[in-house]
Short mmCIF file of C-alpha atoms in Angstrom, two decimals:
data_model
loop_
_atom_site.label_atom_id
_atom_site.label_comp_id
_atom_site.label_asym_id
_atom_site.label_seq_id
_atom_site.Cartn_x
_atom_site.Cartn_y
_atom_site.Cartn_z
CA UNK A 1 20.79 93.46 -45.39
CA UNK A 2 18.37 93.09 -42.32
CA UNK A 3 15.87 94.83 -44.07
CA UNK A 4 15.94 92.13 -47.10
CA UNK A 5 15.88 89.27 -44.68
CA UNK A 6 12.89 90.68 -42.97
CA UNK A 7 11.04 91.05 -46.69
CA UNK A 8 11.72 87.65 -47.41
CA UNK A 9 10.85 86.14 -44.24
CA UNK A 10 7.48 88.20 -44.50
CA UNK A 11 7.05 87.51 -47.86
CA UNK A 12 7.05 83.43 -46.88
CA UNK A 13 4.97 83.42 -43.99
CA UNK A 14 2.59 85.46 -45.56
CA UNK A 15 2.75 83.05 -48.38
CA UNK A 16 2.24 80.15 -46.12
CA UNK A 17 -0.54 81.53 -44.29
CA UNK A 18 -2.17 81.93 -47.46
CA UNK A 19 -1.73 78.38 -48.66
CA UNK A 20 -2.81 77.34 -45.47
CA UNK A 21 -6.21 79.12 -45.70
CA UNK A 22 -7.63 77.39 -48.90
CA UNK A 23 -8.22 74.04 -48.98
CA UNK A 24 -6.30 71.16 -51.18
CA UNK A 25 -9.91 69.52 -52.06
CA UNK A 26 -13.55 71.29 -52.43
CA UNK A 27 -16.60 70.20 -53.87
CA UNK A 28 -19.37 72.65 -54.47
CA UNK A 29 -22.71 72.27 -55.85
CA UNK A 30 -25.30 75.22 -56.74
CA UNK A 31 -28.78 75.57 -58.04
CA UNK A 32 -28.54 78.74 -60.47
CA UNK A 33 -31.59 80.29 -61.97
CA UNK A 34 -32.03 80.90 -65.81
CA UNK A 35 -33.03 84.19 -67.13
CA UNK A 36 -34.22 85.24 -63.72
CA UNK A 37 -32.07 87.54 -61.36
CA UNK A 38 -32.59 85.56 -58.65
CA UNK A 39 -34.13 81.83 -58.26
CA UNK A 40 -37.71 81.40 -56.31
CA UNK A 41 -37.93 79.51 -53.29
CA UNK A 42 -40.21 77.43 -55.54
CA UNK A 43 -39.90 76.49 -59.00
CA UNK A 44 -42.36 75.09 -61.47
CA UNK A 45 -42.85 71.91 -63.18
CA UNK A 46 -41.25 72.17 -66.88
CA UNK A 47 -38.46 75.65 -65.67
CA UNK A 48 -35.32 74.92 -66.33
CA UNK A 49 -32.89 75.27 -64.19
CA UNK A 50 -28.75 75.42 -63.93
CA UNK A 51 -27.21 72.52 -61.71
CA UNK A 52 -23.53 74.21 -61.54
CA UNK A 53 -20.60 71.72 -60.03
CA UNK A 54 -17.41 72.57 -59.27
CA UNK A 55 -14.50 70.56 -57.81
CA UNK A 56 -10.96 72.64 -56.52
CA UNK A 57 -8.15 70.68 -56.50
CA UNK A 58 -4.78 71.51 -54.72
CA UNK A 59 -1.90 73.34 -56.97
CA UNK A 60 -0.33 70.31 -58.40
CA UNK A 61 -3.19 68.45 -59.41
CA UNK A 62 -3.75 68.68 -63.44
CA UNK A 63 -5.96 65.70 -63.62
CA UNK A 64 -9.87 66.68 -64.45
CA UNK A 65 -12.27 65.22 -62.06
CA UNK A 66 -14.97 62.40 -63.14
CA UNK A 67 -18.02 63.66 -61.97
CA UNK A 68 -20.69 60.81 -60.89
CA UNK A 69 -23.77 60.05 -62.67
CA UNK A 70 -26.13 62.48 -61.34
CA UNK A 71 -29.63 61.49 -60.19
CA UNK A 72 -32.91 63.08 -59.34
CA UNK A 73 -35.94 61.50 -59.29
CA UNK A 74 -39.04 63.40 -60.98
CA UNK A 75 -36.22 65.54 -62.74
CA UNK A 76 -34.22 65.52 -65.73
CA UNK A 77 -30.73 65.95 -65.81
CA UNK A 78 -28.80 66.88 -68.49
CA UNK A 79 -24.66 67.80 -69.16
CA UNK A 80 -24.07 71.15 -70.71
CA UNK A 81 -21.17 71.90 -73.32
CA UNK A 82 -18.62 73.88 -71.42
CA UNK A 83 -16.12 75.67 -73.16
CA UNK A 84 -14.11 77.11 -70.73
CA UNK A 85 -14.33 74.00 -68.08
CA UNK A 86 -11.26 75.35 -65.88
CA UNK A 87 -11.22 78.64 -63.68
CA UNK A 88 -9.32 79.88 -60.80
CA UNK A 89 -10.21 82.31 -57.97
CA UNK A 90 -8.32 84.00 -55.96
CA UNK A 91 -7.99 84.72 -52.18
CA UNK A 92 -5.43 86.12 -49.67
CA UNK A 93 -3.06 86.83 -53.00
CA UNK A 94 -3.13 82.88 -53.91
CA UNK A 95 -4.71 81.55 -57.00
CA UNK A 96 -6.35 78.36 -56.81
CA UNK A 97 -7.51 75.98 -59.78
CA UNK A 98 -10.77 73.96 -60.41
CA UNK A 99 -12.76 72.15 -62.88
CA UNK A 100 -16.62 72.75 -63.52
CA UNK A 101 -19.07 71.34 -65.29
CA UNK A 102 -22.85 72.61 -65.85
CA UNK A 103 -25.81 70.51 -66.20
CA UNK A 104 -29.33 71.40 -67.27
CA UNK A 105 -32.40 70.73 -64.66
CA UNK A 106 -35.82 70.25 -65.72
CA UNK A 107 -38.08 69.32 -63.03
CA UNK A 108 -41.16 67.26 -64.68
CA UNK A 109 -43.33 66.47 -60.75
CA UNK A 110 -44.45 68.27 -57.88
CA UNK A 111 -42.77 67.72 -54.69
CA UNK A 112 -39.69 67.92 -53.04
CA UNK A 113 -37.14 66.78 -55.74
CA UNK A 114 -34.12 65.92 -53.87
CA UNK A 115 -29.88 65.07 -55.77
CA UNK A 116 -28.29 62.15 -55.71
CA UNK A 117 -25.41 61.14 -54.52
CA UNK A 118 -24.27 63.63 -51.99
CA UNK A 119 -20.16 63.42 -52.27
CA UNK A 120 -18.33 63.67 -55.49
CA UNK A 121 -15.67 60.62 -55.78
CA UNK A 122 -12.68 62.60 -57.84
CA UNK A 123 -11.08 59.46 -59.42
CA UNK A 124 -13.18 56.42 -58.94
CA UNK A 125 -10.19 54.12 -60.79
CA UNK A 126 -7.69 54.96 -57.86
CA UNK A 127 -8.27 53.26 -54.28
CA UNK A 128 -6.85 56.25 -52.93
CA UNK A 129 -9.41 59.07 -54.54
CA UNK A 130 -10.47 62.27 -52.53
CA UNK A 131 -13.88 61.98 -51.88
CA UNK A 132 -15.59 65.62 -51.46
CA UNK A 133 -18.91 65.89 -49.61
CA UNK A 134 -21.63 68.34 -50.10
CA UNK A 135 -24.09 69.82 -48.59
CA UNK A 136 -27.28 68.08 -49.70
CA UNK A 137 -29.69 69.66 -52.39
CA UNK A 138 -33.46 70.14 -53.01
CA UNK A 139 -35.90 71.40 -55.03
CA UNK A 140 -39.26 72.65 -54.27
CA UNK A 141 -41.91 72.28 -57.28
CA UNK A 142 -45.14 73.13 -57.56
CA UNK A 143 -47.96 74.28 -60.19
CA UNK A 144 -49.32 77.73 -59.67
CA UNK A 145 -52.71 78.34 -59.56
CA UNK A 146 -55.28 77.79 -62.28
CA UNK A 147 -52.62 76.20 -64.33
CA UNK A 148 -54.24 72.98 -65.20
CA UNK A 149 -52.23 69.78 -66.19
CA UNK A 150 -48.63 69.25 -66.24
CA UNK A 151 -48.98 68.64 -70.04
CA UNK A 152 -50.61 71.48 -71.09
CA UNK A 153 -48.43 73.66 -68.66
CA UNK A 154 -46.17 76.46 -70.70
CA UNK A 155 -43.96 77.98 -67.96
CA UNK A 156 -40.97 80.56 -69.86
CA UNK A 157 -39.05 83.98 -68.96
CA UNK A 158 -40.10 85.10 -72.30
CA UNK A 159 -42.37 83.72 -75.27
CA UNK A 160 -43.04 84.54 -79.23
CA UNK A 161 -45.30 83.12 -81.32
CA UNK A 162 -45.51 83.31 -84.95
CA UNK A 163 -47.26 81.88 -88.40
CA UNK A 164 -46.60 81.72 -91.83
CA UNK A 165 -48.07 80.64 -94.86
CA UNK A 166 -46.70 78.67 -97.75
CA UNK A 167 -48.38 77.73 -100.75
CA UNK A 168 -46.91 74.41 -102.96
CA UNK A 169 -47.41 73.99 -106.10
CA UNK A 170 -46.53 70.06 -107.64
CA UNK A 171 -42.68 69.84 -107.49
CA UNK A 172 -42.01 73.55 -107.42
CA UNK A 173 -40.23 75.16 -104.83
CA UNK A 174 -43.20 76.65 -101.83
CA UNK A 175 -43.93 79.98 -102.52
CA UNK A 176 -44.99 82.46 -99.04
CA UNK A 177 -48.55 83.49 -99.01
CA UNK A 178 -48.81 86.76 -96.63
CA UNK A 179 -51.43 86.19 -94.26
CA UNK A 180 -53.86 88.96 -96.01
CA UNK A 181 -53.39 87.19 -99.20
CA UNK A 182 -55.54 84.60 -97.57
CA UNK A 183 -59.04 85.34 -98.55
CA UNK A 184 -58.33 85.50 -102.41
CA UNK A 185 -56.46 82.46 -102.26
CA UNK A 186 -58.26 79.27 -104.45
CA UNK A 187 -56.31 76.12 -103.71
CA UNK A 188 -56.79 73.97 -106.87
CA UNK A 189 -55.99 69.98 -107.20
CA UNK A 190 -52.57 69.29 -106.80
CA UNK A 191 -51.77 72.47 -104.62
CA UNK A 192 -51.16 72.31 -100.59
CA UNK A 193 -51.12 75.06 -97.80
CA UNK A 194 -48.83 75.02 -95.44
CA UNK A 195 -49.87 76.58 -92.34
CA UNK A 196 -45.84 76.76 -90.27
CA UNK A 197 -46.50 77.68 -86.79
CA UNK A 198 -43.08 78.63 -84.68
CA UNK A 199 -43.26 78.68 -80.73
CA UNK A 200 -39.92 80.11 -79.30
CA UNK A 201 -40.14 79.58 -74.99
CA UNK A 202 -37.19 80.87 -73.30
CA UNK A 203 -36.28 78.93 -70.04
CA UNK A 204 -38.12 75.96 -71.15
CA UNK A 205 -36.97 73.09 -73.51
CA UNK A 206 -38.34 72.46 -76.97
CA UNK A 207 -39.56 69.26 -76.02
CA UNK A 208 -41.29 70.18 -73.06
CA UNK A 209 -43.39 72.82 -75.39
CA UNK A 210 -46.98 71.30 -75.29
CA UNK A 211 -48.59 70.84 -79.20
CA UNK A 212 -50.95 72.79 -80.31
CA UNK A 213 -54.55 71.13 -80.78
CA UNK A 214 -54.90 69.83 -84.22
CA UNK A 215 -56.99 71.15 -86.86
CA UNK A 216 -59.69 68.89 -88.06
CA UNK A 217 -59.34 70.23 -91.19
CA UNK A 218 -55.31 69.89 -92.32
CA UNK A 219 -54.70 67.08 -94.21
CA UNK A 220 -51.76 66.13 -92.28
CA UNK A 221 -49.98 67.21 -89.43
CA UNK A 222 -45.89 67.56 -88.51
CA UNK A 223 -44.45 68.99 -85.49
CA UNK A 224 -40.63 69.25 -84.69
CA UNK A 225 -38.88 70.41 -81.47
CA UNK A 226 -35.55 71.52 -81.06
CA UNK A 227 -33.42 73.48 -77.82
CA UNK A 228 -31.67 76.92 -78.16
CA UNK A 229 -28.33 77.97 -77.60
CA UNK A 230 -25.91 81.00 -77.26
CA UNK A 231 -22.35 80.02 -77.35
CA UNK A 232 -23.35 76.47 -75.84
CA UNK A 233 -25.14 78.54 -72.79
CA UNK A 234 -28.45 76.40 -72.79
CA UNK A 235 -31.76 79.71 -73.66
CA UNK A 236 -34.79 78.00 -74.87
CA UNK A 237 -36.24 75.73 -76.45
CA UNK A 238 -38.56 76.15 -79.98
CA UNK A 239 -41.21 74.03 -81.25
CA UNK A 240 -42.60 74.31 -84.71
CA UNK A 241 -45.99 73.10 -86.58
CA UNK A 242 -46.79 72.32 -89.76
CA UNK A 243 -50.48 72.00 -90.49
CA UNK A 244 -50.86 71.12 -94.41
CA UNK A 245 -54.37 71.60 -96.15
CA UNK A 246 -55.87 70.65 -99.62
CA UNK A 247 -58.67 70.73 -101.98
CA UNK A 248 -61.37 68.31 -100.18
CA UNK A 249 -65.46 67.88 -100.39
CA UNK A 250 -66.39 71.68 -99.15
CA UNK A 251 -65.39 75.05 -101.19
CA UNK A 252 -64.27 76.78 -97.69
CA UNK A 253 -61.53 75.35 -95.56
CA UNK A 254 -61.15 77.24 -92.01
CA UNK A 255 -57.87 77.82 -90.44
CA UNK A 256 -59.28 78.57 -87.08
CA UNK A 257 -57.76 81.40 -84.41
CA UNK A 258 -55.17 79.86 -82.12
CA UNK A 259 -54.54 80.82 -78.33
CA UNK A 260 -51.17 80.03 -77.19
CA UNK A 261 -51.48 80.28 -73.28
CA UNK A 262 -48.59 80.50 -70.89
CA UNK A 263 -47.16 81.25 -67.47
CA UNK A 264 -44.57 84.49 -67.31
CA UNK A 265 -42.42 83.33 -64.73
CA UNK A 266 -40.85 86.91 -63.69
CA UNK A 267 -44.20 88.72 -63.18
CA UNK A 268 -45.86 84.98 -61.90
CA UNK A 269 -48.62 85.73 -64.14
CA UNK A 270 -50.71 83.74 -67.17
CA UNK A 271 -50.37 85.74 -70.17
CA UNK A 272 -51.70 84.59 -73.68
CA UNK A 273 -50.29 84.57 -77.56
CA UNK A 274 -53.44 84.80 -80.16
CA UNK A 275 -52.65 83.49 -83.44
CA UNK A 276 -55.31 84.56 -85.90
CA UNK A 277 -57.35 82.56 -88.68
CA UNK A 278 -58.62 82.63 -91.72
CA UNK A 279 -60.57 81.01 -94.84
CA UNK A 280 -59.49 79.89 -98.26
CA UNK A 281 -61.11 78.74 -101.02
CA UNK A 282 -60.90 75.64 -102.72
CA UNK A 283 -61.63 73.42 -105.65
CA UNK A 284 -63.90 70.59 -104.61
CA UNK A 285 -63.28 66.93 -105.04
CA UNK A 286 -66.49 66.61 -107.82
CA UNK A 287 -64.89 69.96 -109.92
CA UNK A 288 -61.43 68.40 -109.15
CA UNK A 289 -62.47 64.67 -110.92
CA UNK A 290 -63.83 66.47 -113.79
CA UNK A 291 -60.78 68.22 -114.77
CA UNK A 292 -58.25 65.64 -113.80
CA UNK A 293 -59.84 62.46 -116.62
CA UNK A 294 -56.07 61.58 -117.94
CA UNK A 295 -56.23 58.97 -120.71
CA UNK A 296 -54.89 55.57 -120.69
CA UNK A 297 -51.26 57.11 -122.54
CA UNK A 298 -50.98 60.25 -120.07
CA UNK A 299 -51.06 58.06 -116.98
CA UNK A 300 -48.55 55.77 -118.81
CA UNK A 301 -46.50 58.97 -119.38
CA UNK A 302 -46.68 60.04 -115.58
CA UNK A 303 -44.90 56.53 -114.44
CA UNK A 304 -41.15 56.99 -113.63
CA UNK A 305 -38.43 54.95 -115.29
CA UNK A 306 -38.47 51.84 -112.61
CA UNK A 307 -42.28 51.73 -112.68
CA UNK A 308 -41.65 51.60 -116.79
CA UNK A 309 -39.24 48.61 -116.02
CA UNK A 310 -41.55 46.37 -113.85
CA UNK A 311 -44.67 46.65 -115.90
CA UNK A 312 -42.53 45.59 -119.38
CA UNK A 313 -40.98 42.78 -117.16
CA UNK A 314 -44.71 41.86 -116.31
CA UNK A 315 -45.81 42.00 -120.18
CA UNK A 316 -42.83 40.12 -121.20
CA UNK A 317 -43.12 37.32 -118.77
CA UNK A 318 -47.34 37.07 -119.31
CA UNK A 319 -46.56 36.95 -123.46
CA UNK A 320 -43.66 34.11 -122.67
CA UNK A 321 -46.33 32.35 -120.61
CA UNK A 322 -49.39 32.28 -123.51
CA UNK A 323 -46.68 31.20 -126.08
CA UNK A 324 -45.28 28.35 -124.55
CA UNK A 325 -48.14 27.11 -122.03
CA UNK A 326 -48.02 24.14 -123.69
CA UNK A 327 -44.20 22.85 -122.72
CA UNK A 328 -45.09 24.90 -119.28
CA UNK A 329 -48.09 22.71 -118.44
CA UNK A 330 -46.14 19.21 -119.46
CA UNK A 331 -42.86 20.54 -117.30
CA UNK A 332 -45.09 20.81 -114.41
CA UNK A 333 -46.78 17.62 -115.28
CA UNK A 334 -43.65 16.02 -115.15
CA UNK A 335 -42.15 17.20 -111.92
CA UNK A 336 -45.13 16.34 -110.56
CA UNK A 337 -45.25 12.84 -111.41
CA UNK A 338 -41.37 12.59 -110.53
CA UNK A 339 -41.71 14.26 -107.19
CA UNK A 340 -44.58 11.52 -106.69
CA UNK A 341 -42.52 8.27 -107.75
CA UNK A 342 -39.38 10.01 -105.55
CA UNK A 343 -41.88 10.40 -102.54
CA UNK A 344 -42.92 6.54 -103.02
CA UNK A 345 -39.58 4.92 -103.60
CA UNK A 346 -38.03 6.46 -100.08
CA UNK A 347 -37.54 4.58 -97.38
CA UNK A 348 -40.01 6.26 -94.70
CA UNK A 349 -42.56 6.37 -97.34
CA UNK A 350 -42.32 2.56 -97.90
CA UNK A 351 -42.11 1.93 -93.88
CA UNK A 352 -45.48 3.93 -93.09
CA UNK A 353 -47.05 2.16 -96.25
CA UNK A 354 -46.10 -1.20 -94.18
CA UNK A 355 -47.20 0.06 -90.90
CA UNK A 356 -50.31 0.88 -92.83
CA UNK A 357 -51.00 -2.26 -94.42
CA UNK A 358 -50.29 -4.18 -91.14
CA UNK A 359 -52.49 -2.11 -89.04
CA UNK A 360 -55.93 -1.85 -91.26
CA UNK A 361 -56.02 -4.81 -93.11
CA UNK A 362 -53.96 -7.46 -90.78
CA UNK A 363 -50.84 -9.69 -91.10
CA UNK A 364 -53.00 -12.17 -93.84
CA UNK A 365 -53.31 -9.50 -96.05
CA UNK A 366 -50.96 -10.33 -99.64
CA UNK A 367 -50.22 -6.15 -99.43
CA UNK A 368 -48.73 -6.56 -95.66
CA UNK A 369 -46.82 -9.23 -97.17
CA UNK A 370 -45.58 -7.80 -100.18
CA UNK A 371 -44.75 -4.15 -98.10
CA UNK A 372 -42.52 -6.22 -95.37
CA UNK A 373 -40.40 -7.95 -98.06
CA UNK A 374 -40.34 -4.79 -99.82
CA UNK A 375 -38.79 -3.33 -96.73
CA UNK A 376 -36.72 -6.13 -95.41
CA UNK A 377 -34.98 -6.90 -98.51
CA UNK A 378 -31.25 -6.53 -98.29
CA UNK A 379 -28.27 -8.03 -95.55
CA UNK A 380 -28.27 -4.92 -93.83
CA UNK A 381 -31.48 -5.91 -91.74
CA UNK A 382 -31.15 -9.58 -91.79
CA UNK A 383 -28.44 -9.12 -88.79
CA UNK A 384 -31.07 -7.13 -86.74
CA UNK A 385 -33.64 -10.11 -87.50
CA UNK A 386 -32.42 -12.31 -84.71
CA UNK A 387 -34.01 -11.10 -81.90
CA UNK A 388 -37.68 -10.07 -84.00
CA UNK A 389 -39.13 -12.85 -82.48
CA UNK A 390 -42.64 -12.09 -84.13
CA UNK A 391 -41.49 -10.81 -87.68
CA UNK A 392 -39.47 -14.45 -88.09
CA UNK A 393 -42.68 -16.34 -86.77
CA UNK A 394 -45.12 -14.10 -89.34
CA UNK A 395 -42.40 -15.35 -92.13
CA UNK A 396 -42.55 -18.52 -91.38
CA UNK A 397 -46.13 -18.93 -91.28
CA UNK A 398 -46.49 -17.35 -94.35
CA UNK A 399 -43.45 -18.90 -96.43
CA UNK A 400 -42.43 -22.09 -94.32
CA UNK A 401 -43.66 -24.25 -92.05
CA UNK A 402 -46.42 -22.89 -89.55
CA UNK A 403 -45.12 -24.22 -85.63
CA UNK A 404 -47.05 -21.71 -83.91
CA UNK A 405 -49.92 -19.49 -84.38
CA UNK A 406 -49.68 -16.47 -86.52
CA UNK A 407 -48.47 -13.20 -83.96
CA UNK A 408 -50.57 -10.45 -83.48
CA UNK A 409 -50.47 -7.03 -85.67
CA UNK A 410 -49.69 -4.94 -82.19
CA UNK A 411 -46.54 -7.65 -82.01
CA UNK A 412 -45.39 -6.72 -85.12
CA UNK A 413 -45.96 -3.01 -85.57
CA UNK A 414 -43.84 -3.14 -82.04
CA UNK A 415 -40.85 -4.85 -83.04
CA UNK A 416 -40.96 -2.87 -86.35
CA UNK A 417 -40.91 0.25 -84.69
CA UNK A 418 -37.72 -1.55 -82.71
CA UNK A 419 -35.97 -2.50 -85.56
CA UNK A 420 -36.22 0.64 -87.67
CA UNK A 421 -35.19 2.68 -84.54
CA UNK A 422 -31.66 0.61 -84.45
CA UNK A 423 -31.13 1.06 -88.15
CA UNK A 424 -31.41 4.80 -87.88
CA UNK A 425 -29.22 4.76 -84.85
CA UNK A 426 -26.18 2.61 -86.48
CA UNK A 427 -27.07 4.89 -89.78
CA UNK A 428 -28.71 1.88 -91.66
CA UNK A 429 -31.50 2.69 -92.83
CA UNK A 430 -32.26 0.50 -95.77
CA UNK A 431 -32.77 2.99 -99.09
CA UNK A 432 -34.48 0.79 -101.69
CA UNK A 433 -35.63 1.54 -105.21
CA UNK A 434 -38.59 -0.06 -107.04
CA UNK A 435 -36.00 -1.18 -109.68
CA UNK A 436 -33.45 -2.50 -107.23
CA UNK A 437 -35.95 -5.44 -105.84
CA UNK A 438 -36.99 -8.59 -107.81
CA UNK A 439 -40.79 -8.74 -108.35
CA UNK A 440 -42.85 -10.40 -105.87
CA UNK A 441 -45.88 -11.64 -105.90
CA UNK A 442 -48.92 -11.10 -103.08
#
């Protein structure tokens, strides 16, 4: 029975010790090479790298950590796909858990390239997170020799480049040309070359890739990039050309030798990829013409159904428009002239016709006379009238008994300006028509 006792005791000290020894909270963060044994002291611009974070949590924590938004500046950071994002270690016979979480690191400058933030803050909702420091990281970068501009720099663990050839023909599905086929190939009109050029870096991304220098003589040129992946483990990255050619002014079109140049970061040594070139022959543009005359029905035969549509729509609608031009011409004739007697019979058109009057040709004139009645006429002004001081002394000069001298056209123009401002503010604005006024005479 002793003996028992004493396993048991042993068994729960040993068990405490244990626990005691690894800690409730841990944050670690690591700088992991990729495809390399072992990462250099310094890396260059464009190599990617693994940024590998882990947080261990104590035993009854099942909560995954939120990990904060990661900055570096002249770097580019990037969050992996992890499929196993739990693991466990062990250590004096006690399992502990954690979470981790991979990201990608591409450094783009030279320098020392140093992370941001330095302490991982577990669960930034609760005012009582664990917050986990680090120890602070870095990055050296820097180009190796000879190795020109950051753009044209093509660092990689491992490179393969590769051309083909396809030829297309209208609609048809592209047919491969092999690249010895070349020389007794004679591109005729309608027919392209497509010259597909495939770059496949490993330890680089696709977008980082630099593009090949175009050839003057494709047609047009496409270029797509794209990253690698094993199992959501980050590999490579892949770009891919497409340099198209067709028939033009010369016989000869040159697809010129290519030199893919880039840096073999195990042996720390610039290696180079030669792509070769060729020539192909091809119908010129005057030969082309000549054999390509359609007539006036095979062109109408080569439009597609909607292009059928519009141009019957457009003969339709020019016939309608010869037939009846006539009843056409007099419809327009007539909104015209109706659009003309609406513009003259509105209220603002009759008010700047007074101001008009009044201001060239002076109170005396029989037109300023006529164009103020015209524009008085009706109760709903005669109530603003009282305090128009020169408006009633022009009307009674003109119509009753002159007291006082005849007011001056700045006078009136004022107090019109006055009066027509209160009658749009009270929404009074008198609306006459030429057949709602009794003729008056100049």
């Amino acid at each position: 029975m002793s003996r028992w006792l004493l396993a048991v005791a042993t068994l729960f000290v040993s068990s405490m010790l244990a626990a005691a020894t690894l800690p409730a909270w841990q944050a670690t963060v690591d700088i992991q090479p990729l495809g390399m044994a072992k990462l250099p002291d310094v890396v260059v611009p464009k190599q990617s790298v693994i940024l590998k974070v882990t947080v261990w949590m104590p035993e009854k924590v099942n909560w995954y950590p939120r990990y904060p938004q990661w900055d570096m500046p002249g770097a580019v950071l990037l969050p992996l796909l992890m499929l196993s994002p739990t693991i466990e270690r062990e250590q004096a016979g006690s399992t502990q858990r954690g979470a981790t979480q991979n990201y990608l690191l591409t450094p783009l400058a030279e320098g020392t390239l140093r992370l941001a933030p330095t302490q991982i803050t577990v669960y930034p909702d609760l005012a009582d997170s664990p917050v986990l420091p680090f120890a602070p990281m870095q990055l050296q970068v820097a180009l190796p020799n000879a190795a020109g501009s950051i753009e044209q720099f093509l660092p990689a663990t491992a490179l393969k480049a590769t051309q083909q050839f396809y030829l297309q023909t209208g609609e048809n599905e592209p047919q491969e040309v092999a690249p010895g086929n070349l020389d007794q190939l004679m591109l005729q009109n309608g027919q392209v070359l497509e010259r597909r050029i495939t770059i496949e870096a490993q330890g680089i991304q696709g977008n980082q890739i630099p593009p090949l220098p175009v050839d003057g003589d494709s047609l047009q040129h496409q270029a797509q990039a794209l990253d690698l992946n094993n199992y959501g483990d980050f590999t490579g990255g892949r770009r891919i050309e497409h340099w198209f050619y067709a028939p033009g002014e010369q016989n000869r079109i040159q697809l010129r030798p290519l030199a893919v140049r880039w840096y073999d970061l195990g042996s720390g040594t610039f290696k180079t990829e030669h792509l070769a070139g060729s020539t192909i022959h091809a119908v010129a543009h005057e030969q082309a013409d000549s054999r390509l005359r359609l007539s006036w029905w095979e062109r109408l035969t080569l439009l597609s159904s909607r292009q059928m549509v519009v141009l019957l729509a457009i003969c339709v609608l020019l016939v309608a428009i010869i037939r009846y031009r006539r009843f056409i011409l007099f419809a327009l004739q007539h909104g015209m002239n109706s659009g003309r007697r609406w513009v003259r019979e509105t209220e603002g058109f009759q008010f700047l016709k007074l101001c008009g009057y009044i201001g060239v040709c002076g109170l005396g004139n029989g037109g300023a006379q006529h164009a103020l009645q015209h524009w008085l006429q009706g109760g709903v002004v005669g109530e603003h009238l009282e305090s128009c001081e020169a408006i009633q002394r022009l009307n009674r000069s003109r119509y009753g008994v002159q007291i006082s001298k005849m007011p001056s056209r700045l006078d009136v123009l004022g107090e019109l300006l006055i009066l027509r401002r209160r009658l749009v503010t009270v929404g009074r604005t008198p609306l006459r028509s030429r057949y709602d006024l009794p003729g008056l005479e100049c």
